[in-house]
PDB file of C-alpha atoms in Angstrom:
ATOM      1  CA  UNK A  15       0.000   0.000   0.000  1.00 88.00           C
ATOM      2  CA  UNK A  16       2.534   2.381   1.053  1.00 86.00           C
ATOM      3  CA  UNK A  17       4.354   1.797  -2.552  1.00 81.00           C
ATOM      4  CA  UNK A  18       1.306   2.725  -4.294  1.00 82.00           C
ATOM      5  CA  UNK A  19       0.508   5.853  -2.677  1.00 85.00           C
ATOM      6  CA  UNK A  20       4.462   6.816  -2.321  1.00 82.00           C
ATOM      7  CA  UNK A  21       4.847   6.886   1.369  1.00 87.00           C
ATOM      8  CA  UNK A  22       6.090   5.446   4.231  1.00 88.00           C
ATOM      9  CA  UNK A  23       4.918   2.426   6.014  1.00 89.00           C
ATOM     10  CA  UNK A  24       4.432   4.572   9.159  1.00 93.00           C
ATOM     11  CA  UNK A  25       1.970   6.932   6.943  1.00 93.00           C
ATOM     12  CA  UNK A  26      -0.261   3.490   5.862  1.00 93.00           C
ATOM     13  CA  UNK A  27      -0.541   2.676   9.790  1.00 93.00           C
ATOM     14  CA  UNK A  28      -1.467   6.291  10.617  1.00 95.00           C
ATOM     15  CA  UNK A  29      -3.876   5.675   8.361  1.00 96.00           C
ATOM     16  CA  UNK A  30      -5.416   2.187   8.907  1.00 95.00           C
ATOM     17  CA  UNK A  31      -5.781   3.756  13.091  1.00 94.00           C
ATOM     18  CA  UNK A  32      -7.263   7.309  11.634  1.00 95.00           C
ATOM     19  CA  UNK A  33      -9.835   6.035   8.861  1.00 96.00           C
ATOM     20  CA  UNK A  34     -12.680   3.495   9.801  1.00 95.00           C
ATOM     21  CA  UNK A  35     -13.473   3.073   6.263  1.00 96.00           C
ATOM     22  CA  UNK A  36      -9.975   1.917   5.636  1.00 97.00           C
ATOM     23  CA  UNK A  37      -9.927  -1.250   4.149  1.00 96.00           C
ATOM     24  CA  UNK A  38      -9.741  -4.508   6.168  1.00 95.00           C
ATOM     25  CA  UNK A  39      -7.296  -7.409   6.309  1.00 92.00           C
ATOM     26  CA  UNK A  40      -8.278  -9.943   4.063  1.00 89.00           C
ATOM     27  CA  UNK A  41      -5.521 -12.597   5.217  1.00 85.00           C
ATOM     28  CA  UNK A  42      -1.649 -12.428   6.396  1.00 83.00           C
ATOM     29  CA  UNK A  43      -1.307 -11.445   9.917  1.00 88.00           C
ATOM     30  CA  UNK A  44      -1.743  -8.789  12.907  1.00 87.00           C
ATOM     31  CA  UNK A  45       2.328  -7.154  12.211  1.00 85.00           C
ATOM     32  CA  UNK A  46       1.668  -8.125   8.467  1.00 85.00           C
ATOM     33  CA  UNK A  47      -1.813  -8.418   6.803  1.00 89.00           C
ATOM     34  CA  UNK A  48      -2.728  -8.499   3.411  1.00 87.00           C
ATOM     35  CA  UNK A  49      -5.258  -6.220   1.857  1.00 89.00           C
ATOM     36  CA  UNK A  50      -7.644  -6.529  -1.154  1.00 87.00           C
ATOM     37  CA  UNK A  51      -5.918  -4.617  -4.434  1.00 83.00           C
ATOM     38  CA  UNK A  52      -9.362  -3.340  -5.627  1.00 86.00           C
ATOM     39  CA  UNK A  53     -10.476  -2.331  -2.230  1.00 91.00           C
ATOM     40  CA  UNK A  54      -7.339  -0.658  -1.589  1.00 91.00           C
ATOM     41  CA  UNK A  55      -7.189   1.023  -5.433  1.00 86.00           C
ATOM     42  CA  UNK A  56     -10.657   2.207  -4.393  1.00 91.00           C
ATOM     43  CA  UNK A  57      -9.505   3.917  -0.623  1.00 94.00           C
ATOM     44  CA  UNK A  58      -6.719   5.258  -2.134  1.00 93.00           C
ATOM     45  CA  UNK A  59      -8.962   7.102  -5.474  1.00 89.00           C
ATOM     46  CA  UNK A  60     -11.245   8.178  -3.453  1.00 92.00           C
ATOM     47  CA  UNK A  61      -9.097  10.150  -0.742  1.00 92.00           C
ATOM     48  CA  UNK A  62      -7.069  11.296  -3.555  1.00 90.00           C
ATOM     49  CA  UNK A  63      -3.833   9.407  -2.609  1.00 87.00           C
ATOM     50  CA  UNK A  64      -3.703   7.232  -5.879  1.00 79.00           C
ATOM     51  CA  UNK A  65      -3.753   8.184  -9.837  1.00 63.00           C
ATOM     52  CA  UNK A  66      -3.597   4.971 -11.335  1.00 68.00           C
ATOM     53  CA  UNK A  67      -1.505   2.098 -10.331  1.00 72.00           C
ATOM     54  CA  UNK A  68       1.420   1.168 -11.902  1.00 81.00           C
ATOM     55  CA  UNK A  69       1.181  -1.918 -14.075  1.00 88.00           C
ATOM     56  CA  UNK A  70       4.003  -3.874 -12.785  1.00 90.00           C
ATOM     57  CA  UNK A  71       2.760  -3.551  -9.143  1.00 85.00           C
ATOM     58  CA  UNK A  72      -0.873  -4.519 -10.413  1.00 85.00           C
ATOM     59  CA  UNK A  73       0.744  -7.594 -12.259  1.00 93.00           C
ATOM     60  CA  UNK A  74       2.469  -8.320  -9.217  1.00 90.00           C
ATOM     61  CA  UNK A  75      -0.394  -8.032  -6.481  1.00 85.00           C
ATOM     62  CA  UNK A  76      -2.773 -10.324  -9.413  1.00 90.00           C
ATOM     63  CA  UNK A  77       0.312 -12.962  -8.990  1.00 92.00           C
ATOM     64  CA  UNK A  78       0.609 -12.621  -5.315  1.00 88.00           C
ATOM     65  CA  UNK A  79      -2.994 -12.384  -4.206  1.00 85.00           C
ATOM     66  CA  UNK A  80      -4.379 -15.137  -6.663  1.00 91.00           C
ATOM     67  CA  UNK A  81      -7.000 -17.111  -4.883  1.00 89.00           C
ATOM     68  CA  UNK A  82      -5.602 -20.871  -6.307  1.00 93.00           C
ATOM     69  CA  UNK A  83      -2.151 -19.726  -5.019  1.00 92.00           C
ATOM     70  CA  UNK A  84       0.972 -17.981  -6.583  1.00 93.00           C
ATOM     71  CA  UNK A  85       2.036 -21.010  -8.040  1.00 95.00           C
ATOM     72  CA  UNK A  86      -1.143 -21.790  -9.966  1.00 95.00           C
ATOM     73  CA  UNK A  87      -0.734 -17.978 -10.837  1.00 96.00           C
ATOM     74  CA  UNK A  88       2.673 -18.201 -12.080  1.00 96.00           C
ATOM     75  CA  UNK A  89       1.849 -21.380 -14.204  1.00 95.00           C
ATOM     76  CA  UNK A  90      -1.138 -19.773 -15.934  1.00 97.00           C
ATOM     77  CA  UNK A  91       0.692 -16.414 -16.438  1.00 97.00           C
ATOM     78  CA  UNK A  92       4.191 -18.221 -17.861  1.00 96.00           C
ATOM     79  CA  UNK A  93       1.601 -20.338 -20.397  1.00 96.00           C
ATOM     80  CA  UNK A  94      -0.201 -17.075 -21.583  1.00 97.00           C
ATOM     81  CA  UNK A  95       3.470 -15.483 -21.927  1.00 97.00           C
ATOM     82  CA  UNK A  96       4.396 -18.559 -24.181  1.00 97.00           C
ATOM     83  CA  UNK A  97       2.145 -17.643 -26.470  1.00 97.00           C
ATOM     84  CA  UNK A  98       2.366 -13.859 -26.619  1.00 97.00           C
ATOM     85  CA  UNK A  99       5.968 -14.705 -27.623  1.00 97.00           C
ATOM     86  CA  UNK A 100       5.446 -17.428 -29.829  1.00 96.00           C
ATOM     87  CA  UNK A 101       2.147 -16.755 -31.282  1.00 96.00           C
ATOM     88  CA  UNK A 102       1.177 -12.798 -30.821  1.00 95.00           C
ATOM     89  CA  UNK A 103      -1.446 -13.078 -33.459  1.00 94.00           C
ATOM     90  CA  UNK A 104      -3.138 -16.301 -31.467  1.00 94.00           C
ATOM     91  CA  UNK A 105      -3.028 -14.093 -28.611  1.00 96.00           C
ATOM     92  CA  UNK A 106      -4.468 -10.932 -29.731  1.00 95.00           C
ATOM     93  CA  UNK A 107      -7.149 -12.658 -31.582  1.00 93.00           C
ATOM     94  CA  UNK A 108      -7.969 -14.501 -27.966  1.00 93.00           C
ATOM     95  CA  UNK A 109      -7.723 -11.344 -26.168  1.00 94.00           C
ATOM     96  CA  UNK A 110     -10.270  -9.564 -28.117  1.00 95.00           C
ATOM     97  CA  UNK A 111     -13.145 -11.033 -26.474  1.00 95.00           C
ATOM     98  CA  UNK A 112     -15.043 -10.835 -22.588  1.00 95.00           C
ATOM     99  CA  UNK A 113     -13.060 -12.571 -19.593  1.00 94.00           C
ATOM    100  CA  UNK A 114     -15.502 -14.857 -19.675  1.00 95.00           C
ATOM    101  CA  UNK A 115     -14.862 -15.900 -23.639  1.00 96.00           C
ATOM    102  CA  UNK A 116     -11.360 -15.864 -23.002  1.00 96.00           C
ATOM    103  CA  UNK A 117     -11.110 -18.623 -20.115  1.00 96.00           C
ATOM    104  CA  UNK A 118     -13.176 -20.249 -22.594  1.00 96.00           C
ATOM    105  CA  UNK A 119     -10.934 -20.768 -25.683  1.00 96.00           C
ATOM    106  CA  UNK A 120      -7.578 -19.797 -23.757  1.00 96.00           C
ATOM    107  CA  UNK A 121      -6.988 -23.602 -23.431  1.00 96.00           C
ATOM    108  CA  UNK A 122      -7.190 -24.503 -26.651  1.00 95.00           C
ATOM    109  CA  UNK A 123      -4.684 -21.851 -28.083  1.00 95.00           C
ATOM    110  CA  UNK A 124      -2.467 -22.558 -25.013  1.00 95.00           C
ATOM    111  CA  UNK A 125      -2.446 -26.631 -26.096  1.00 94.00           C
ATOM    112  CA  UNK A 126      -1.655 -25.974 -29.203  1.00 94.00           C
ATOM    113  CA  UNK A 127       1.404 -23.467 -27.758  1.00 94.00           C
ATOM    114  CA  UNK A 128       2.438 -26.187 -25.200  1.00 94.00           C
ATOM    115  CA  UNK A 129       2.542 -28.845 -27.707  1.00 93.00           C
ATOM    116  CA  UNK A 130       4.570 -27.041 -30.187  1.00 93.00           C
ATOM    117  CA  UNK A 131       6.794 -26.137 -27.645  1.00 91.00           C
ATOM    118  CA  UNK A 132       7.324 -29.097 -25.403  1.00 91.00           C
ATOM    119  CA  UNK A 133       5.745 -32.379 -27.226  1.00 89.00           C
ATOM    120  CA  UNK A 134       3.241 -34.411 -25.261  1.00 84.00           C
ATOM    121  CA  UNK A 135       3.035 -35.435 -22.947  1.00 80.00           C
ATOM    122  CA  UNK A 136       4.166 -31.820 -21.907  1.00 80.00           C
ATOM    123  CA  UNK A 137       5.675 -31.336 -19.110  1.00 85.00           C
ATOM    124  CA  UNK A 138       3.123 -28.437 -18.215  1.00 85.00           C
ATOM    125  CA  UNK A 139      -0.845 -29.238 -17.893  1.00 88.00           C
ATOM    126  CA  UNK A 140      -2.978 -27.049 -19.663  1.00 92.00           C
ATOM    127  CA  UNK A 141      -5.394 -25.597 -17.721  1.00 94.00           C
ATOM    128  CA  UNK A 142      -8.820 -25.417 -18.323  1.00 95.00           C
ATOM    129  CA  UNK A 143     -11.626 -22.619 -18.685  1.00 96.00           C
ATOM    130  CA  UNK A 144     -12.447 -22.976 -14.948  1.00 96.00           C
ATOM    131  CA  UNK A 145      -9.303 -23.004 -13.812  1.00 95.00           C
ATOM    132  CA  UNK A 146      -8.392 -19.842 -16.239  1.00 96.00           C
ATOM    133  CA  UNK A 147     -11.134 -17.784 -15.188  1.00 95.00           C
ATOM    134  CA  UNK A 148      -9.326 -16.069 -11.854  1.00 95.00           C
ATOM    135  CA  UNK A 149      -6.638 -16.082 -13.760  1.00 96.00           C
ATOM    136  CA  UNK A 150      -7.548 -13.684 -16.775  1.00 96.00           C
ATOM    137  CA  UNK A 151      -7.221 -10.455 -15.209  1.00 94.00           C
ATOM    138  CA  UNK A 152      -3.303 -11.364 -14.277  1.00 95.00           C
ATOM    139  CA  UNK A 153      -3.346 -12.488 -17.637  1.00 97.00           C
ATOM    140  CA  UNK A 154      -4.107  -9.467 -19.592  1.00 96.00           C
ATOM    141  CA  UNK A 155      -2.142  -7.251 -17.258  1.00 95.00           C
ATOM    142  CA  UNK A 156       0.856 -10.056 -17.914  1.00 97.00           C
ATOM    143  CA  UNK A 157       0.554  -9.649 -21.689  1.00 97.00           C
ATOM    144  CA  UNK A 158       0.393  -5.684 -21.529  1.00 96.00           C
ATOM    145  CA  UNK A 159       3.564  -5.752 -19.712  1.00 96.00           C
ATOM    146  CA  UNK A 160       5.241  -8.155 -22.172  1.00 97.00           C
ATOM    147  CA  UNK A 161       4.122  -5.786 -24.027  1.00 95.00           C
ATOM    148  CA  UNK A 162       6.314  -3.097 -22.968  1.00 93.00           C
ATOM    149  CA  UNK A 163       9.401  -4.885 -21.339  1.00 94.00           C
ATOM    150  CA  UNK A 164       9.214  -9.225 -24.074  1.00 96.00           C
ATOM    151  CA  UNK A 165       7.110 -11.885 -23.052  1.00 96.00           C
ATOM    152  CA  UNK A 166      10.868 -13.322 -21.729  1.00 96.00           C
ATOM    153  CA  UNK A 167      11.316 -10.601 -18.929  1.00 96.00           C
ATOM    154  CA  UNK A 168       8.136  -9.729 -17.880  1.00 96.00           C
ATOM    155  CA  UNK A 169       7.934 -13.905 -17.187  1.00 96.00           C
ATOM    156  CA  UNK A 170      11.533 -13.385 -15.076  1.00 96.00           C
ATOM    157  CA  UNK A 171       9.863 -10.192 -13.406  1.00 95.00           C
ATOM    158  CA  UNK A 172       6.578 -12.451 -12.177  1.00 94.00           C
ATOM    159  CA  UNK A 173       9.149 -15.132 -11.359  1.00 93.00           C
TER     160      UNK A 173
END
């Protein structure tokens, strides 16, 4: 939190003690809990403490915060970078539709990716529209920053 708003860690407790309608702890503990990214975006917008937040750290708190884990996260994301760097055109065709669409017919352009790149049985599972569907958010923010930085370092960044 206090990276997002630029301050201190001091100025984040002044403010969890000062604000009731500070956002609760959604898991972590007492010296180190773990907040909500959208509820926090929100608190921050509305007290005029946060512009927009940067995509890296979005990316970062999608990975971290993901509710089948970090690991799950990581797999999903490093598959979808796979095929923003092998097959852009697959993936911006994919990408064009609803969250919902895309969990849908994300596992059939990430076989195809998966077996191309590692044979089969492939050493990585693909995953399937229900297990995508938490995911796609991470995903999309993933592929913008591959975007920016290769599909190769934004994976080492998540990693």
């Amino acid at each position: 939190i206090a990276r997002l708003a630029g301050v201190g860690r001091a100025a984040v407790s002044n403010w969890r003690r000062r604000h009731a309608d500070f956002p609760k702890p959604v898991g972590g503990t007492e010296t180190s809990p773990s907040f909500a990214l959208p509820e926090v975006e929100q608190w921050l917008r509305d007290q005029g403490k946060l512009a927009e937040v940067p995509l890296r750290e979005r990316v970062w708190q999608q990975l971290a915060g993901h509710p089948a884990g970090a690991v799950t996260a990581l797999r999903h994301a490093g598959c979808a970078l796979l095929l923003v760097r092998d097959r852009p055109r697959a993936w911006l065709k994919v990408a064009a539709v609803t969250d919902a669409q895309l969990a849908r017919v994300l596992p059939t352009a990430l076989a195809d990716v998966l077996v191309a790149r590692f044979g089969v049985p492939g050493p990585v599972n693909t995953p399937t529209a229900a297990d995508l569907l938490p995911s796609v958010p991470l995903l999309r923010a993933a592929a913008e920053l591959a975007a920016g930085t290769g599909a190769c370092e934004a994976l080492e960044f998540l990693l």
